[in-house]
């Protein structure tokens, strides 16, 4: 659901998304200002709820086109895994990524006994025969 903005507000928001410069976007959108009025008014526009909502929605739309989702990522890994021309290490790594995302390496541990709320970390030398 796109927010209703007037044409200058929309241009301002689009230029701002592109450049990140509020003052330049304000002037480029067709607003006229003297002195520091462009900076002040651009700042005011960036606090406008409708303008902010429009910028958020547009950024979400842009992200969809630019950021790979898990399906696209898995397709990419599958292409590498099946590519007989690729290095074997790359093919194996791709197969590992696919397996991990499919839950193939889920490791379950069972804790028996009580738990006192403390977790202690340390190194136990396997060559020492003492039991702890």
PDB file of C-alpha atoms in Angstrom:
ATOM      1  CA  UNK A   1       0.000   0.000   0.000  1.00  0.00           C
ATOM      2  CA  UNK A   2       1.753   3.142  -1.198  1.00  0.00           C
ATOM      3  CA  UNK A   3       1.284   6.313   0.792  1.00  0.00           C
ATOM      4  CA  UNK A   4      -0.357   9.311  -0.899  1.00  0.00           C
ATOM      5  CA  UNK A   5       2.161  12.116  -1.384  1.00  0.00           C
ATOM      6  CA  UNK A   6       2.098  15.132  -3.617  1.00  0.00           C
ATOM      7  CA  UNK A   7       4.483  15.047  -6.579  1.00  0.00           C
ATOM      8  CA  UNK A   8       7.185  17.160  -4.904  1.00  0.00           C
ATOM      9  CA  UNK A   9       7.115  15.069  -1.738  1.00  0.00           C
ATOM     10  CA  UNK A  10       7.421  11.910  -3.820  1.00  0.00           C
ATOM     11  CA  UNK A  11      10.300  13.345  -5.863  1.00  0.00           C
ATOM     12  CA  UNK A  12      12.025  14.474  -2.669  1.00  0.00           C
ATOM     13  CA  UNK A  13      11.697  11.009  -1.125  1.00  0.00           C
ATOM     14  CA  UNK A  14      12.904   9.254  -4.286  1.00  0.00           C
ATOM     15  CA  UNK A  15      15.919  11.566  -4.636  1.00  0.00           C
ATOM     16  CA  UNK A  16      16.656  11.165  -0.930  1.00  0.00           C
ATOM     17  CA  UNK A  17      16.628   7.352  -1.268  1.00  0.00           C
ATOM     18  CA  UNK A  18      19.019   7.700  -4.208  1.00  0.00           C
ATOM     19  CA  UNK A  19      21.464  10.210  -2.691  1.00  0.00           C
ATOM     20  CA  UNK A  20      20.962  10.384   1.075  1.00  0.00           C
ATOM     21  CA  UNK A  21      21.288  14.185   0.830  1.00  0.00           C
ATOM     22  CA  UNK A  22      18.113  15.837   2.131  1.00  0.00           C
ATOM     23  CA  UNK A  23      18.930  19.432   1.129  1.00  0.00           C
ATOM     24  CA  UNK A  24      19.957  18.548  -2.432  1.00  0.00           C
ATOM     25  CA  UNK A  25      16.912  16.279  -2.756  1.00  0.00           C
ATOM     26  CA  UNK A  26      14.640  19.093  -1.582  1.00  0.00           C
ATOM     27  CA  UNK A  27      15.954  21.471  -4.259  1.00  0.00           C
ATOM     28  CA  UNK A  28      16.069  18.792  -6.973  1.00  0.00           C
ATOM     29  CA  UNK A  29      12.419  17.912  -6.265  1.00  0.00           C
ATOM     30  CA  UNK A  30      11.424  21.411  -7.373  1.00  0.00           C
ATOM     31  CA  UNK A  31      11.086  23.217  -4.065  1.00  0.00           C
ATOM     32  CA  UNK A  32      12.427  26.764  -3.960  1.00  0.00           C
ATOM     33  CA  UNK A  33      14.233  28.132  -0.940  1.00  0.00           C
ATOM     34  CA  UNK A  34      16.650  30.884   0.019  1.00  0.00           C
ATOM     35  CA  UNK A  35      19.391  30.773   2.628  1.00  0.00           C
ATOM     36  CA  UNK A  36      19.199  27.777   4.906  1.00  0.00           C
ATOM     37  CA  UNK A  37      15.451  27.308   4.267  1.00  0.00           C
ATOM     38  CA  UNK A  38      16.122  24.303   2.006  1.00  0.00           C
ATOM     39  CA  UNK A  39      17.986  22.557   4.817  1.00  0.00           C
ATOM     40  CA  UNK A  40      15.305  23.396   7.390  1.00  0.00           C
ATOM     41  CA  UNK A  41      12.410  22.370   5.127  1.00  0.00           C
ATOM     42  CA  UNK A  42      14.177  19.180   3.988  1.00  0.00           C
ATOM     43  CA  UNK A  43      14.656  18.246   7.630  1.00  0.00           C
ATOM     44  CA  UNK A  44      10.966  18.914   8.253  1.00  0.00           C
ATOM     45  CA  UNK A  45      10.002  16.687   5.313  1.00  0.00           C
ATOM     46  CA  UNK A  46      12.125  13.863   6.732  1.00  0.00           C
ATOM     47  CA  UNK A  47      10.032  14.051   9.926  1.00  0.00           C
ATOM     48  CA  UNK A  48       6.746  13.903   7.980  1.00  0.00           C
ATOM     49  CA  UNK A  49       5.054  10.571   8.777  1.00  0.00           C
ATOM     50  CA  UNK A  50       3.772  10.050   5.224  1.00  0.00           C
ATOM     51  CA  UNK A  51       7.181  10.779   3.686  1.00  0.00           C
ATOM     52  CA  UNK A  52       8.876   8.429   6.162  1.00  0.00           C
ATOM     53  CA  UNK A  53       6.359   5.670   5.413  1.00  0.00           C
ATOM     54  CA  UNK A  54       6.893   6.124   1.658  1.00  0.00           C
ATOM     55  CA  UNK A  55      10.696   5.937   2.084  1.00  0.00           C
ATOM     56  CA  UNK A  56      10.324   2.786   4.200  1.00  0.00           C
ATOM     57  CA  UNK A  57       8.031   1.117   1.640  1.00  0.00           C
ATOM     58  CA  UNK A  58      10.311   2.037  -1.285  1.00  0.00           C
ATOM     59  CA  UNK A  59      13.382   0.721   0.536  1.00  0.00           C
ATOM     60  CA  UNK A  60      11.582  -2.575   1.224  1.00  0.00           C
ATOM     61  CA  UNK A  61      10.693  -2.865  -2.482  1.00  0.00           C
ATOM     62  CA  UNK A  62      14.289  -2.138  -3.470  1.00  0.00           C
ATOM     63  CA  UNK A  63      15.602  -4.724  -1.005  1.00  0.00           C
ATOM     64  CA  UNK A  64      13.440  -7.428  -2.582  1.00  0.00           C
ATOM     65  CA  UNK A  65      15.172  -6.900  -5.911  1.00  0.00           C
ATOM     66  CA  UNK A  66      18.673  -6.561  -4.527  1.00  0.00           C
ATOM     67  CA  UNK A  67      18.939  -9.100  -1.712  1.00  0.00           C
ATOM     68  CA  UNK A  68      18.875 -12.815  -2.473  1.00  0.00           C
ATOM     69  CA  UNK A  69      16.279 -14.821  -0.600  1.00  0.00           C
ATOM     70  CA  UNK A  70      16.943 -18.368   0.618  1.00  0.00           C
ATOM     71  CA  UNK A  71      15.498 -19.947  -2.545  1.00  0.00           C
ATOM     72  CA  UNK A  72      17.808 -17.961  -4.810  1.00  0.00           C
ATOM     73  CA  UNK A  73      20.742 -18.729  -2.514  1.00  0.00           C
ATOM     74  CA  UNK A  74      19.995 -22.464  -2.559  1.00  0.00           C
ATOM     75  CA  UNK A  75      19.698 -22.392  -6.362  1.00  0.00           C
ATOM     76  CA  UNK A  76      23.118 -20.728  -6.548  1.00  0.00           C
ATOM     77  CA  UNK A  77      24.665 -23.331  -4.218  1.00  0.00           C
ATOM     78  CA  UNK A  78      23.026 -26.108  -6.248  1.00  0.00           C
ATOM     79  CA  UNK A  79      24.499 -24.747  -9.484  1.00  0.00           C
ATOM     80  CA  UNK A  80      27.966 -24.744  -7.929  1.00  0.00           C
ATOM     81  CA  UNK A  81      27.504 -28.207  -6.422  1.00  0.00           C
ATOM     82  CA  UNK A  82      26.477 -29.667  -9.808  1.00  0.00           C
ATOM     83  CA  UNK A  83      29.100 -27.801 -11.842  1.00  0.00           C
ATOM     84  CA  UNK A  84      31.628 -30.478 -12.770  1.00  0.00           C
ATOM     85  CA  UNK A  85      34.046 -27.749 -13.911  1.00  0.00           C
ATOM     86  CA  UNK A  86      34.144 -26.151 -10.438  1.00  0.00           C
ATOM     87  CA  UNK A  87      36.795 -27.013  -7.845  1.00  0.00           C
ATOM     88  CA  UNK A  88      35.789 -29.995  -5.722  1.00  0.00           C
ATOM     89  CA  UNK A  89      36.261 -27.973  -2.510  1.00  0.00           C
ATOM     90  CA  UNK A  90      33.732 -25.392  -3.763  1.00  0.00           C
ATOM     91  CA  UNK A  91      31.291 -28.129  -4.760  1.00  0.00           C
ATOM     92  CA  UNK A  92      31.605 -29.782  -1.346  1.00  0.00           C
ATOM     93  CA  UNK A  93      31.176 -26.458   0.481  1.00  0.00           C
ATOM     94  CA  UNK A  94      28.030 -25.713  -1.563  1.00  0.00           C
ATOM     95  CA  UNK A  95      26.602 -29.153  -0.725  1.00  0.00           C
ATOM     96  CA  UNK A  96      27.384 -28.533   2.956  1.00  0.00           C
ATOM     97  CA  UNK A  97      25.529 -25.176   2.885  1.00  0.00           C
ATOM     98  CA  UNK A  98      22.508 -26.831   1.255  1.00  0.00           C
ATOM     99  CA  UNK A  99      22.522 -29.651   3.797  1.00  0.00           C
ATOM    100  CA  UNK A 100      22.805 -27.210   6.719  1.00  0.00           C
ATOM    101  CA  UNK A 101      19.881 -25.101   5.515  1.00  0.00           C
ATOM    102  CA  UNK A 102      17.858 -28.310   5.192  1.00  0.00           C
ATOM    103  CA  UNK A 103      18.654 -29.248   8.806  1.00  0.00           C
ATOM    104  CA  UNK A 104      20.874 -32.232   7.977  1.00  0.00           C
ATOM    105  CA  UNK A 105      23.456 -31.389  10.629  1.00  0.00           C
ATOM    106  CA  UNK A 106      21.209 -30.768  13.607  1.00  0.00           C
ATOM    107  CA  UNK A 107      23.077 -31.949  16.655  1.00  0.00           C
ATOM    108  CA  UNK A 108      21.079 -32.790  19.732  1.00  0.00           C
ATOM    109  CA  UNK A 109      22.553 -33.088  23.210  1.00  0.00           C
ATOM    110  CA  UNK A 110      20.799 -34.452  26.246  1.00  0.00           C
ATOM    111  CA  UNK A 111      21.623 -33.085  29.674  1.00  0.00           C
ATOM    112  CA  UNK A 112      21.205 -35.471  32.566  1.00  0.00           C
ATOM    113  CA  UNK A 113      21.352 -34.491  36.188  1.00  0.00           C
ATOM    114  CA  UNK A 114      20.889 -31.137  37.808  1.00  0.00           C
ATOM    115  CA  UNK A 115      21.874 -27.670  36.717  1.00  0.00           C
ATOM    116  CA  UNK A 116      23.115 -25.121  39.249  1.00  0.00           C
ATOM    117  CA  UNK A 117      22.859 -22.115  36.939  1.00  0.00           C
ATOM    118  CA  UNK A 118      26.613 -21.888  36.394  1.00  0.00           C
ATOM    119  CA  UNK A 119      28.426 -22.707  33.188  1.00  0.00           C
ATOM    120  CA  UNK A 120      32.167 -23.231  33.398  1.00  0.00           C
ATOM    121  CA  UNK A 121      34.466 -23.329  30.398  1.00  0.00           C
ATOM    122  CA  UNK A 122      37.882 -24.879  30.406  1.00  0.00           C
ATOM    123  CA  UNK A 123      40.312 -27.089  28.568  1.00  0.00           C
ATOM    124  CA  UNK A 124      40.729 -30.711  29.511  1.00  0.00           C
ATOM    125  CA  UNK A 125      43.964 -32.277  28.309  1.00  0.00           C
ATOM    126  CA  UNK A 126      43.016 -35.699  26.874  1.00  0.00           C
ATOM    127  CA  UNK A 127      46.486 -37.039  27.633  1.00  0.00           C
ATOM    128  CA  UNK A 128      45.886 -36.662  31.389  1.00  0.00           C
ATOM    129  CA  UNK A 129      44.137 -39.699  32.862  1.00  0.00           C
ATOM    130  CA  UNK A 130      42.553 -37.893  35.787  1.00  0.00           C
ATOM    131  CA  UNK A 131      38.790 -38.033  36.004  1.00  0.00           C
ATOM    132  CA  UNK A 132      36.876 -34.911  36.894  1.00  0.00           C
TER     133      UNK A 132
END
